[in-house]
PDB file of C-alpha atoms in Angstrom:
ATOM      1  CA  MET N   1      35.854 -59.090  -8.813  1.00  0.00           C
ATOM      2  CA  LEU N   2      35.221 -55.526  -9.962  1.00  0.00           C
ATOM      3  CA  LYS N   3      31.711 -56.471 -11.024  1.00  0.00           C
ATOM      4  CA  ARG N   4      30.936 -57.608  -7.465  1.00  0.00           C
ATOM      5  CA  ILE N   5      32.483 -54.526  -5.790  1.00  0.00           C
ATOM      6  CA  TRP N   6      30.644 -52.036  -8.006  1.00  0.00           C
ATOM      7  CA  PRO N   7      27.054 -52.986  -6.911  1.00  0.00           C
ATOM      8  CA  PHE N   8      28.170 -53.145  -3.280  1.00  0.00           C
ATOM      9  CA  GLY N   9      29.723 -49.681  -3.476  1.00  0.00           C
ATOM     10  CA  LEU N  10      26.607 -48.288  -5.124  1.00  0.00           C
ATOM     11  CA  ILE N  11      24.432 -49.703  -2.347  1.00  0.00           C
ATOM     12  CA  VAL N  12      26.677 -48.092   0.274  1.00  0.00           C
ATOM     13  CA  LEU N  13      26.440 -44.702  -1.466  1.00  0.00           C
ATOM     14  CA  VAL N  14      22.655 -44.964  -1.664  1.00  0.00           C
ATOM     15  CA  LEU N  15      22.454 -45.824   2.039  1.00  0.00           C
ATOM     16  CA  ILE N  16      24.709 -42.894   2.973  1.00  0.00           C
ATOM     17  CA  PHE N  17      22.648 -40.523   0.857  1.00  0.00           C
ATOM     18  CA  ALA N  18      19.410 -41.835   2.384  1.00  0.00           C
ATOM     19  CA  TYR N  19      20.843 -41.350   5.871  1.00  0.00           C
ATOM     20  CA  ILE N  20      21.777 -37.748   5.095  1.00  0.00           C
ATOM     21  CA  LEU N  21      18.296 -37.065   3.719  1.00  0.00           C
ATOM     22  CA  VAL N  22      16.619 -38.525   6.818  1.00  0.00           C
ATOM     23  CA  ARG N  23      18.835 -36.439   9.137  1.00  0.00           C
ATOM     24  CA  PHE N  24      18.088 -33.299   7.116  1.00  0.00           C
ATOM     25  CA  PHE N  25      14.347 -34.007   7.222  1.00  0.00           C
ATOM     26  CA  LEU N  26      14.401 -34.582  10.996  1.00  0.00           C
ATOM     27  CA  ALA N  27      16.404 -31.405  11.542  1.00  0.00           C
ATOM     28  CA  SER N  28      13.942 -29.413   9.405  1.00  0.00           C
ATOM     29  CA  MET N  29      11.019 -30.847  11.356  1.00  0.00           C
ATOM     30  CA  THR N  30      12.697 -29.900  14.645  1.00  0.00           C
ATOM     31  CA  ILE N  31      13.351 -26.344  13.480  1.00  0.00           C
ATOM     32  CA  GLY N  32       9.758 -26.070  12.209  1.00  0.00           C
ATOM     33  CA  ASP N  33       8.428 -27.301  15.543  1.00  0.00           C
ATOM     34  CA  LEU N  34      10.563 -24.781  17.427  1.00  0.00           C
ATOM     35  CA  VAL N  35       9.390 -21.916  15.208  1.00  0.00           C
ATOM     36  CA  GLY N  36       5.787 -23.042  15.629  1.00  0.00           C
ATOM     37  CA  GLN N  37       6.201 -23.189  19.408  1.00  0.00           C
ATOM     38  CA  ILE N  38       7.707 -19.698  19.486  1.00  0.00           C
ATOM     39  CA  ARG N  39       4.822 -18.313  17.392  1.00  0.00           C
ATOM     40  CA  LEU N  40       2.281 -20.097  19.566  1.00  0.00           C
ATOM     41  CA  GLN N  41       3.910 -18.747  22.704  1.00  0.00           C
ATOM     42  CA  ARG N  42       3.837 -15.227  21.257  1.00  0.00           C
ATOM     43  CA  ALA N  43       0.188 -15.605  20.281  1.00  0.00           C
ATOM     44  CA  ASP N  44      -0.813 -16.962  23.706  1.00  0.00           C
ATOM     45  CA  ASP N  45       1.351 -14.572  25.711  1.00  0.00           C
ATOM     46  CA  PRO N  46      -0.938 -11.795  27.023  1.00  0.00           C
ATOM     47  CA  SER N  47       2.036  -9.419  27.158  1.00  0.00           C
ATOM     48  CA  VAL N  48       2.329  -9.612  23.339  1.00  0.00           C
ATOM     49  CA  LYS N  49      -0.038  -7.036  21.882  1.00  0.00           C
ATOM     50  CA  HIS N  50      -2.038  -8.232  18.868  1.00  0.00           C
ATOM     51  CA  VAL N  51      -2.734  -5.638  16.141  1.00  0.00           C
ATOM     52  CA  VAL N  52      -4.792  -6.154  12.961  1.00  0.00           C
ATOM     53  CA  LEU N  53      -3.886  -4.161   9.843  1.00  0.00           C
ATOM     54  CA  ILE N  54      -6.665  -4.126   7.224  1.00  0.00           C
ATOM     55  CA  ALA N  55      -5.494  -3.032   3.779  1.00  0.00           C
ATOM     56  CA  GLN N  56      -7.625  -1.501   1.074  1.00  0.00           C
ATOM     57  CA  GLU N  57      -6.254  -4.116  -1.344  1.00  0.00           C
ATOM     58  CA  LEU N  58      -4.227  -7.088  -0.115  1.00  0.00           C
ATOM     59  CA  ASP N  59      -1.342  -7.236  -2.604  1.00  0.00           C
ATOM     60  CA  ASN N  60      -1.186  -3.592  -3.646  1.00  0.00           C
ATOM     61  CA  PRO N  61       2.515  -2.528  -3.380  1.00  0.00           C
ATOM     62  CA  PHE N  62       1.564   0.528  -1.307  1.00  0.00           C
ATOM     63  CA  TRP N  63      -0.149  -1.601   1.338  1.00  0.00           C
ATOM     64  CA  ARG N  64       2.589  -4.231   1.332  1.00  0.00           C
ATOM     65  CA  GLU N  65       5.090  -1.463   2.133  1.00  0.00           C
ATOM     66  CA  MET N  66       2.867  -0.309   4.971  1.00  0.00           C
ATOM     67  CA  GLU N  67       2.688  -3.884   6.250  1.00  0.00           C
ATOM     68  CA  GLN N  68       6.489  -4.068   6.189  1.00  0.00           C
ATOM     69  CA  GLY N  69       6.823  -0.869   8.216  1.00  0.00           C
ATOM     70  CA  ALA N  70       4.243  -2.072  10.737  1.00  0.00           C
ATOM     71  CA  GLU N  71       5.897  -5.504  11.029  1.00  0.00           C
ATOM     72  CA  GLU N  72       9.365  -4.046  11.612  1.00  0.00           C
ATOM     73  CA  ALA N  73       8.092  -1.656  14.286  1.00  0.00           C
ATOM     74  CA  ALA N  74       5.994  -4.403  15.906  1.00  0.00           C
ATOM     75  CA  ASP N  75       8.994  -6.745  16.131  1.00  0.00           C
ATOM     76  CA  LYS N  76      10.990  -4.094  17.991  1.00  0.00           C
ATOM     77  CA  LEU N  77       8.116  -3.412  20.394  1.00  0.00           C
ATOM     78  CA  GLY N  78       7.116  -7.043  20.995  1.00  0.00           C
ATOM     79  CA  MET N  79       3.806  -6.877  19.139  1.00  0.00           C
ATOM     80  CA  ARG N  80       2.170  -9.255  16.685  1.00  0.00           C
ATOM     81  CA  ILE N  81       0.677  -8.061  13.365  1.00  0.00           C
ATOM     82  CA  ASP N  82      -2.094  -9.791  11.433  1.00  0.00           C
ATOM     83  CA  TYR N  83      -2.326  -8.384   7.908  1.00  0.00           C
ATOM     84  CA  THR N  84      -5.474  -8.829   5.822  1.00  0.00           C
ATOM     85  CA  GLY N  85      -7.546  -7.096   3.147  1.00  0.00           C
ATOM     86  CA  PRO N  86      -9.757  -7.668   0.094  1.00  0.00           C
ATOM     87  CA  ILE N  87      -8.143  -9.354  -2.911  1.00  0.00           C
ATOM     88  CA  ARG N  88      -9.477  -6.481  -5.021  1.00  0.00           C
ATOM     89  CA  ILE N  89     -10.685  -3.105  -3.801  1.00  0.00           C
ATOM     90  CA  ASN N  90     -14.066  -3.688  -2.181  1.00  0.00           C
ATOM     91  CA  PRO N  91     -15.376  -1.325   0.544  1.00  0.00           C
ATOM     92  CA  ALA N  92     -18.055  -3.835   1.583  1.00  0.00           C
ATOM     93  CA  GLU N  93     -15.375  -6.473   2.125  1.00  0.00           C
ATOM     94  CA  GLN N  94     -13.294  -3.971   4.106  1.00  0.00           C
ATOM     95  CA  MET N  95     -16.277  -3.516   6.398  1.00  0.00           C
ATOM     96  CA  ARG N  96     -16.718  -7.266   6.814  1.00  0.00           C
ATOM     97  CA  LEU N  97     -13.029  -7.661   7.635  1.00  0.00           C
ATOM     98  CA  LEU N  98     -13.251  -4.858  10.188  1.00  0.00           C
ATOM     99  CA  GLU N  99     -16.253  -6.564  11.790  1.00  0.00           C
ATOM    100  CA  ARG N 100     -14.342  -9.868  11.969  1.00  0.00           C
ATOM    101  CA  ALA N 101     -11.305  -8.114  13.401  1.00  0.00           C
ATOM    102  CA  ILE N 102     -13.395  -6.576  16.185  1.00  0.00           C
ATOM    103  CA  ALA N 103     -14.910  -9.978  16.964  1.00  0.00           C
ATOM    104  CA  SER N 104     -11.413 -11.479  17.334  1.00  0.00           C
ATOM    105  CA  GLY N 105     -10.696  -9.039  20.173  1.00  0.00           C
ATOM    106  CA  PRO N 106      -7.298  -7.594  19.163  1.00  0.00           C
ATOM    107  CA  ASP N 107      -5.439  -4.981  21.163  1.00  0.00           C
ATOM    108  CA  GLY N 108      -5.556  -2.493  18.283  1.00  0.00           C
ATOM    109  CA  ILE N 109      -6.706  -2.060  14.672  1.00  0.00           C
ATOM    110  CA  LEU N 110      -5.165  -0.133  11.775  1.00  0.00           C
ATOM    111  CA  VAL N 111      -7.607   0.485   8.935  1.00  0.00           C
ATOM    112  CA  GLN N 112      -8.203   2.762   5.977  1.00  0.00           C
ATOM    113  CA  GLY N 113     -11.130   5.168   6.295  1.00  0.00           C
ATOM    114  CA  ILE N 114     -13.869   4.980   3.662  1.00  0.00           C
ATOM    115  CA  VAL N 115     -16.274   7.658   5.013  1.00  0.00           C
ATOM    116  CA  ASP N 116     -19.402   5.604   5.565  1.00  0.00           C
ATOM    117  CA  PRO N 117     -21.905   5.804   8.474  1.00  0.00           C
ATOM    118  CA  ASP N 118     -21.888   2.015   8.864  1.00  0.00           C
ATOM    119  CA  TYR N 119     -18.097   2.083   8.970  1.00  0.00           C
ATOM    120  CA  ASP N 120     -18.233   4.791  11.630  1.00  0.00           C
ATOM    121  CA  ALA N 121     -20.560   2.543  13.632  1.00  0.00           C
ATOM    122  CA  LEU N 122     -18.099  -0.344  13.437  1.00  0.00           C
ATOM    123  CA  ILE N 123     -15.247   1.866  14.622  1.00  0.00           C
ATOM    124  CA  GLN N 124     -17.508   3.040  17.461  1.00  0.00           C
ATOM    125  CA  ARG N 125     -18.147  -0.624  18.332  1.00  0.00           C
ATOM    126  CA  ALA N 126     -14.412  -1.288  18.461  1.00  0.00           C
ATOM    127  CA  THR N 127     -13.560   1.713  20.622  1.00  0.00           C
ATOM    128  CA  GLY N 128     -16.555   0.949  22.830  1.00  0.00           C
ATOM    129  CA  GLN N 129     -14.972  -2.447  23.500  1.00  0.00           C
ATOM    130  CA  GLY N 130     -11.662  -0.817  24.389  1.00  0.00           C
ATOM    131  CA  ILE N 131      -9.977  -1.528  21.035  1.00  0.00           C
ATOM    132  CA  PRO N 132      -8.147   1.594  19.788  1.00  0.00           C
ATOM    133  CA  VAL N 133      -8.525   2.203  16.041  1.00  0.00           C
ATOM    134  CA  ILE N 134      -6.058   4.232  13.978  1.00  0.00           C
ATOM    135  CA  THR N 135      -6.938   5.166  10.403  1.00  0.00           C
ATOM    136  CA  VAL N 136      -4.126   5.033   7.833  1.00  0.00           C
ATOM    137  CA  ASP N 137      -3.851   6.398   4.275  1.00  0.00           C
ATOM    138  CA  ALA N 138      -7.410   7.782   4.399  1.00  0.00           C
ATOM    139  CA  ASP N 139      -9.122   9.191   7.461  1.00  0.00           C
ATOM    140  CA  GLU N 140     -12.564   8.581   8.936  1.00  0.00           C
ATOM    141  CA  PRO N 141     -12.848  12.031  10.535  1.00  0.00           C
ATOM    142  CA  GLY N 142     -16.413  11.683  11.849  1.00  0.00           C
ATOM    143  CA  SER N 143     -15.664   8.468  13.717  1.00  0.00           C
ATOM    144  CA  SER N 144     -14.286   7.667  17.153  1.00  0.00           C
ATOM    145  CA  ARG N 145     -10.915   6.637  15.719  1.00  0.00           C
ATOM    146  CA  LEU N 146      -7.960   7.388  17.966  1.00  0.00           C
ATOM    147  CA  ALA N 147      -5.836   9.115  15.301  1.00  0.00           C
ATOM    148  CA  TYR N 148      -5.090   9.382  11.587  1.00  0.00           C
ATOM    149  CA  VAL N 149      -1.627   8.584  10.219  1.00  0.00           C
ATOM    150  CA  GLY N 150      -0.888   9.316   6.583  1.00  0.00           C
ATOM    151  CA  THR N 151      -0.427  11.943   3.924  1.00  0.00           C
ATOM    152  CA  ASP N 152      -1.903  15.421   4.220  1.00  0.00           C
ATOM    153  CA  ASN N 153      -4.047  14.610   1.205  1.00  0.00           C
ATOM    154  CA  LEU N 154      -5.435  18.104   0.711  1.00  0.00           C
ATOM    155  CA  GLY N 155      -1.888  19.440   0.780  1.00  0.00           C
ATOM    156  CA  ALA N 156      -0.685  16.700  -1.589  1.00  0.00           C
ATOM    157  CA  GLY N 157      -3.408  17.677  -4.083  1.00  0.00           C
ATOM    158  CA  LYS N 158      -2.277  21.288  -3.904  1.00  0.00           C
ATOM    159  CA  ARG N 159       1.319  20.224  -4.414  1.00  0.00           C
ATOM    160  CA  MET N 160       0.295  18.296  -7.509  1.00  0.00           C
ATOM    161  CA  GLY N 161      -1.488  21.366  -8.841  1.00  0.00           C
ATOM    162  CA  GLU N 162       1.577  23.529  -8.309  1.00  0.00           C
ATOM    163  CA  LEU N 163       3.737  20.906 -10.043  1.00  0.00           C
ATOM    164  CA  VAL N 164       1.453  20.825 -13.092  1.00  0.00           C
ATOM    165  CA  LEU N 165       1.315  24.621 -13.348  1.00  0.00           C
ATOM    166  CA  LYS N 166       5.067  24.934 -12.990  1.00  0.00           C
ATOM    167  CA  GLU N 167       5.830  22.525 -15.830  1.00  0.00           C
ATOM    168  CA  ALA N 168       2.971  23.378 -18.201  1.00  0.00           C
ATOM    169  CA  ALA N 169       3.236  25.989 -20.953  1.00  0.00           C
ATOM    170  CA  GLY N 170       0.923  28.556 -19.388  1.00  0.00           C
ATOM    171  CA  LYS N 171      -2.379  26.930 -20.315  1.00  0.00           C
ATOM    172  CA  GLY N 172      -3.982  23.555 -20.770  1.00  0.00           C
ATOM    173  CA  LYS N 173      -6.920  21.174 -20.514  1.00  0.00           C
ATOM    174  CA  ILE N 174      -6.461  18.620 -17.732  1.00  0.00           C
ATOM    175  CA  GLY N 175      -7.914  15.176 -17.115  1.00  0.00           C
ATOM    176  CA  VAL N 176      -7.865  13.646 -13.624  1.00  0.00           C
ATOM    177  CA  MET N 177      -7.881  10.011 -12.529  1.00  0.00           C
ATOM    178  CA  ILE N 178      -8.790   9.115  -8.939  1.00  0.00           C
ATOM    179  CA  GLY N 179      -8.622   5.651  -7.447  1.00  0.00           C
ATOM    180  CA  SER N 180     -12.087   5.608  -5.911  1.00  0.00           C
ATOM    181  CA  GLU N 181     -14.965   8.065  -5.729  1.00  0.00           C
ATOM    182  CA  ARG N 182     -15.740   6.963  -2.158  1.00  0.00           C
ATOM    183  CA  ALA N 183     -12.245   7.225  -0.656  1.00  0.00           C
ATOM    184  CA  GLU N 184     -11.740  10.291   1.520  1.00  0.00           C
ATOM    185  CA  ASN N 185      -8.070  10.608   0.571  1.00  0.00           C
ATOM    186  CA  MET N 186      -8.946  10.771  -3.135  1.00  0.00           C
ATOM    187  CA  GLN N 187     -11.598  13.418  -2.578  1.00  0.00           C
ATOM    188  CA  LEU N 188      -9.153  15.538  -0.575  1.00  0.00           C
ATOM    189  CA  ARG N 189      -6.418  15.230  -3.220  1.00  0.00           C
ATOM    190  CA  LEU N 190      -8.896  16.228  -5.896  1.00  0.00           C
ATOM    191  CA  ALA N 191     -10.154  19.165  -3.808  1.00  0.00           C
ATOM    192  CA  GLY N 192      -6.608  20.414  -3.218  1.00  0.00           C
ATOM    193  CA  PHE N 193      -5.772  20.053  -6.907  1.00  0.00           C
ATOM    194  CA  ARG N 194      -8.955  21.899  -7.961  1.00  0.00           C
ATOM    195  CA  SER N 195      -8.211  24.777  -5.591  1.00  0.00           C
ATOM    196  CA  VAL N 196      -4.878  25.432  -7.321  1.00  0.00           C
ATOM    197  CA  ILE N 197      -5.962  24.820 -10.925  1.00  0.00           C
ATOM    198  CA  SER N 198      -9.171  26.852 -10.631  1.00  0.00           C
ATOM    199  CA  ALA N 199      -7.164  29.891  -9.531  1.00  0.00           C
ATOM    200  CA  ALA N 200      -4.833  29.690 -12.548  1.00  0.00           C
ATOM    201  CA  PRO N 201      -6.021  31.480 -15.731  1.00  0.00           C
ATOM    202  CA  GLY N 202      -5.830  29.385 -18.887  1.00  0.00           C
ATOM    203  CA  PHE N 203      -6.173  26.013 -17.134  1.00  0.00           C
ATOM    204  CA  ALA N 204      -9.273  23.842 -16.793  1.00  0.00           C
ATOM    205  CA  ILE N 205     -10.086  20.382 -15.446  1.00  0.00           C
ATOM    206  CA  VAL N 206     -12.307  18.931 -18.174  1.00  0.00           C
ATOM    207  CA  ASP N 207     -12.825  15.360 -16.924  1.00  0.00           C
ATOM    208  CA  VAL N 208     -12.523  13.336 -13.698  1.00  0.00           C
ATOM    209  CA  ARG N 209     -12.780   9.527 -13.737  1.00  0.00           C
ATOM    210  CA  ALA N 210     -12.182   6.645 -11.309  1.00  0.00           C
ATOM    211  CA  SER N 211      -9.720   3.835 -12.069  1.00  0.00           C
ATOM    212  CA  ASN N 212     -10.882   1.602  -9.199  1.00  0.00           C
ATOM    213  CA  ILE N 213      -7.200   1.467  -8.197  1.00  0.00           C
ATOM    214  CA  SER N 214      -6.442  -0.695 -11.209  1.00  0.00           C
ATOM    215  CA  ARG N 215      -3.822  -0.253 -13.910  1.00  0.00           C
ATOM    216  CA  ILE N 216      -6.223  -1.724 -16.463  1.00  0.00           C
ATOM    217  CA  GLY N 217      -9.000   0.521 -15.183  1.00  0.00           C
ATOM    218  CA  ALA N 218      -6.792   3.594 -15.501  1.00  0.00           C
ATOM    219  CA  ALA N 219      -5.797   2.606 -19.052  1.00  0.00           C
ATOM    220  CA  LYS N 220      -9.407   2.154 -20.158  1.00  0.00           C
ATOM    221  CA  GLN N 221     -10.562   5.385 -18.541  1.00  0.00           C
ATOM    222  CA  ALA N 222      -7.646   7.377 -19.960  1.00  0.00           C
ATOM    223  CA  GLU N 223      -8.330   6.103 -23.475  1.00  0.00           C
ATOM    224  CA  ALA N 224     -12.036   6.962 -23.156  1.00  0.00           C
ATOM    225  CA  MET N 225     -11.175  10.354 -21.668  1.00  0.00           C
ATOM    226  CA  LEU N 226      -8.947  11.229 -24.629  1.00  0.00           C
ATOM    227  CA  LYS N 227     -11.552  10.145 -27.166  1.00  0.00           C
ATOM    228  CA  GLN N 228     -14.141  12.364 -25.500  1.00  0.00           C
ATOM    229  CA  HIS N 229     -11.740  15.278 -24.918  1.00  0.00           C
ATOM    230  CA  PRO N 230      -9.063  15.185 -27.662  1.00  0.00           C
ATOM    231  CA  ASP N 231      -7.739  18.585 -26.547  1.00  0.00           C
ATOM    232  CA  ILE N 232      -6.509  17.271 -23.164  1.00  0.00           C
ATOM    233  CA  GLN N 233      -2.824  18.094 -22.665  1.00  0.00           C
ATOM    234  CA  THR N 234      -2.222  16.756 -19.148  1.00  0.00           C
ATOM    235  CA  ILE N 235      -3.560  13.770 -17.190  1.00  0.00           C
ATOM    236  CA  VAL N 236      -3.018  13.433 -13.467  1.00  0.00           C
ATOM    237  CA  GLY N 237      -3.419  10.152 -11.542  1.00  0.00           C
ATOM    238  CA  PHE N 238      -4.004  10.223  -7.791  1.00  0.00           C
ATOM    239  CA  SER N 239      -3.599   6.528  -6.901  1.00  0.00           C
ATOM    240  CA  SER N 240      -0.506   4.357  -7.189  1.00  0.00           C
ATOM    241  CA  LEU N 241      -1.346   2.383 -10.346  1.00  0.00           C
ATOM    242  CA  ASP N 242      -2.897   5.269 -12.263  1.00  0.00           C
ATOM    243  CA  ALA N 243       0.171   6.747 -13.973  1.00  0.00           C
ATOM    244  CA  ALA N 244       1.293   3.501 -15.616  1.00  0.00           C
ATOM    245  CA  GLY N 245      -2.283   2.808 -16.720  1.00  0.00           C
ATOM    246  CA  ILE N 246      -2.678   6.319 -18.113  1.00  0.00           C
ATOM    247  CA  VAL N 247       0.440   5.821 -20.241  1.00  0.00           C
ATOM    248  CA  GLU N 248      -1.081   2.644 -21.684  1.00  0.00           C
ATOM    249  CA  GLY N 249      -4.375   4.456 -22.340  1.00  0.00           C
ATOM    250  CA  ILE N 250      -2.557   7.250 -24.171  1.00  0.00           C
ATOM    251  CA  GLN N 251      -0.805   4.688 -26.344  1.00  0.00           C
ATOM    252  CA  ALA N 252      -4.083   2.877 -27.045  1.00  0.00           C
ATOM    253  CA  ALA N 253      -5.634   6.184 -28.099  1.00  0.00           C
ATOM    254  CA  GLY N 254      -2.732   6.802 -30.467  1.00  0.00           C
ATOM    255  CA  ARG N 255      -1.768  10.050 -28.774  1.00  0.00           C
ATOM    256  CA  THR N 256       1.608  11.619 -28.004  1.00  0.00           C
ATOM    257  CA  GLY N 257       2.870  14.707 -26.204  1.00  0.00           C
ATOM    258  CA  ILE N 258       0.537  14.393 -23.183  1.00  0.00           C
ATOM    259  CA  ARG N 259       2.085  15.085 -19.790  1.00  0.00           C
ATOM    260  CA  VAL N 260       1.347  12.455 -17.157  1.00  0.00           C
ATOM    261  CA  TYR N 261       1.664  12.864 -13.394  1.00  0.00           C
ATOM    262  CA  GLY N 262       1.252  10.087 -10.855  1.00  0.00           C
ATOM    263  CA  PHE N 263       1.274   9.145  -7.206  1.00  0.00           C
ATOM    264  CA  ASP N 264       3.660   6.895  -5.252  1.00  0.00           C
ATOM    265  CA  ASP N 265       7.005   5.284  -5.955  1.00  0.00           C
ATOM    266  CA  LEU N 266       6.426   2.044  -7.865  1.00  0.00           C
ATOM    267  CA  ALA N 267       8.898   0.339 -10.208  1.00  0.00           C
ATOM    268  CA  MET N 268       6.543   0.874 -13.152  1.00  0.00           C
ATOM    269  CA  THR N 269       6.272   4.575 -12.309  1.00  0.00           C
ATOM    270  CA  ARG N 270      10.047   4.926 -12.091  1.00  0.00           C
ATOM    271  CA  GLN N 271      10.390   3.212 -15.447  1.00  0.00           C
ATOM    272  CA  GLY N 272       7.869   5.622 -16.968  1.00  0.00           C
ATOM    273  CA  ILE N 273       9.795   8.604 -15.593  1.00  0.00           C
ATOM    274  CA  GLU N 274      13.103   7.236 -16.894  1.00  0.00           C
ATOM    275  CA  GLN N 275      11.597   6.742 -20.355  1.00  0.00           C
ATOM    276  CA  GLY N 276      10.020  10.200 -20.394  1.00  0.00           C
ATOM    277  CA  GLU N 277       6.439   8.853 -20.410  1.00  0.00           C
ATOM    278  CA  ILE N 278       5.652  10.196 -16.914  1.00  0.00           C
ATOM    279  CA  ALA N 279       6.685  13.721 -15.928  1.00  0.00           C
ATOM    280  CA  ALA N 280       6.698  13.258 -12.146  1.00  0.00           C
ATOM    281  CA  SER N 281       5.074  11.522  -9.202  1.00  0.00           C
ATOM    282  CA  ILE N 282       4.104  12.659  -5.709  1.00  0.00           C
ATOM    283  CA  VAL N 283       5.686  10.077  -3.406  1.00  0.00           C
ATOM    284  CA  GLN N 284       4.188   8.989  -0.099  1.00  0.00           C
ATOM    285  CA  SER N 285       5.874   6.945   2.649  1.00  0.00           C
ATOM    286  CA  PRO N 286       3.623   3.946   3.405  1.00  0.00           C
ATOM    287  CA  LYS N 287       6.390   2.169   5.319  1.00  0.00           C
ATOM    288  CA  GLU N 288       6.667   5.154   7.657  1.00  0.00           C
ATOM    289  CA  MET N 289       2.857   5.216   8.006  1.00  0.00           C
ATOM    290  CA  GLY N 290       2.872   1.628   9.220  1.00  0.00           C
ATOM    291  CA  ALA N 291       5.749   2.192  11.611  1.00  0.00           C
ATOM    292  CA  ARG N 292       4.322   5.436  13.018  1.00  0.00           C
ATOM    293  CA  SER N 293       0.900   3.839  13.578  1.00  0.00           C
ATOM    294  CA  ILE N 294       2.428   0.999  15.587  1.00  0.00           C
ATOM    295  CA  GLY N 295       4.440   3.534  17.563  1.00  0.00           C
ATOM    296  CA  LEU N 296       1.274   5.452  18.445  1.00  0.00           C
ATOM    297  CA  LEU N 297      -0.516   2.285  19.535  1.00  0.00           C
ATOM    298  CA  ASN N 298       2.453   1.498  21.757  1.00  0.00           C
ATOM    299  CA  GLU N 299       2.135   4.953  23.326  1.00  0.00           C
ATOM    300  CA  LYS N 300      -1.575   4.333  23.852  1.00  0.00           C
ATOM    301  CA  PHE N 301      -0.850   1.005  25.530  1.00  0.00           C
ATOM    302  CA  HIS N 302       1.469   2.855  27.924  1.00  0.00           C
ATOM    303  CA  GLY N 303      -1.142   5.475  28.805  1.00  0.00           C
ATOM    304  CA  LYS N 304       0.269   8.340  26.757  1.00  0.00           C
ATOM    305  CA  SER N 305      -1.818  10.842  24.786  1.00  0.00           C
ATOM    306  CA  PHE N 306      -1.067  12.410  21.406  1.00  0.00           C
ATOM    307  CA  ALA N 307      -2.492  14.516  18.581  1.00  0.00           C
ATOM    308  CA  ALA N 308      -5.328  13.229  16.396  1.00  0.00           C
ATOM    309  CA  GLU N 309      -3.523  13.826  13.080  1.00  0.00           C
ATOM    310  CA  HIS N 310      -0.047  12.698  12.104  1.00  0.00           C
ATOM    311  CA  PHE N 311       0.924  13.775   8.595  1.00  0.00           C
ATOM    312  CA  ILE N 312       3.769  11.938   6.863  1.00  0.00           C
ATOM    313  CA  PRO N 313       5.629  14.235   4.399  1.00  0.00           C
ATOM    314  CA  THR N 314       5.601  13.658   0.641  1.00  0.00           C
ATOM    315  CA  SER N 315       8.309  14.257  -1.941  1.00  0.00           C
ATOM    316  CA  VAL N 316       8.487  14.688  -5.720  1.00  0.00           C
ATOM    317  CA  LEU N 317      10.015  11.981  -7.892  1.00  0.00           C
ATOM    318  CA  ASP N 318      11.057  13.151 -11.353  1.00  0.00           C
ATOM    319  CA  LYS N 319      13.959  12.571 -13.728  1.00  0.00           C
ATOM    320  CA  ALA N 320      16.206  14.963 -11.817  1.00  0.00           C
ATOM    321  CA  ALA N 321      15.531  13.100  -8.563  1.00  0.00           C
ATOM    322  CA  LEU N 322      16.273   9.763 -10.241  1.00  0.00           C
ATOM    323  CA  ASN N 323      19.558  11.141 -11.591  1.00  0.00           C
ATOM    324  CA  LEU N 324      20.530  12.307  -8.110  1.00  0.00           C
ATOM    325  CA  GLU N 325      19.871   8.788  -6.763  1.00  0.00           C
ATOM    326  CA  VAL N 326      22.156   7.326  -9.423  1.00  0.00           C
ATOM    327  CA  ALA N 327      24.877   9.907  -8.717  1.00  0.00           C
ATOM    328  CA  GLY N 328      24.707   9.234  -4.983  1.00  0.00           C
ATOM    329  CA  PRO N 329      25.781  11.544  -2.143  1.00  0.00           C
TER     330      PRO N 329
END
């Protein structure tokens, strides 16, 4: 008798389980359809403003933070954000993406400046078609862009110079890493840094190299820099992945005792500061840049006017600042 009941009971359990799976699948499909309908309605609704954000590098943590800030602000204001960018830093691809964005006819575009006449022409094309363009992170000052939102890069370079002079032992040879030779923000940071260092007796910038906004690139360039200039005592990195790469380059060169300064607040930078491998980092606020840019576009859509430059403050992240975070208020 038990032998007959056992298979029957097993069949019943299988049928019950199958029923539950089917109901779950149908419910998931219904939810997916509803979400799809809501998104479609938002996309087709002319009252929902469509903004394209073009990053310098798609999955760079800095740009992902900016995307987050833009998305959060857009949700509150009833806008829709399309985020795109080159897989790896590529100014030509940035230009192609800007051209495609203009062709799609959005209500606004957020894009990094790269200081190029052809880029200026594309921005002119956009504004000529009634599409406001705001530059973020790096400006395109000669263009018809509506405004720039980001760091005061000249001021940030000066702040880095003052930080290096304050913590150095009165003299020193300095190496500098910039993300890109073409980027306007990098050139301004370097110019601000030079203005401070050149006025300080006993200090000299002996080498400037580009990492191509790559940790591996920064490591290779730092190692080569130290082999060519073994008397370097400080290396400064002006893009987000530079500091961690510089540390690796120093290790590859078999050197110790070199002070490293970086830019931005990444987990790898924090780890380097905690371990004493990085002295400090100038921290930007990409999330605030994204949010502020969306806020300005919203003002533009409502017929308001505003200034052409909107600087987002920076701060210094060092071991003392990390200790304060741990201690809390």
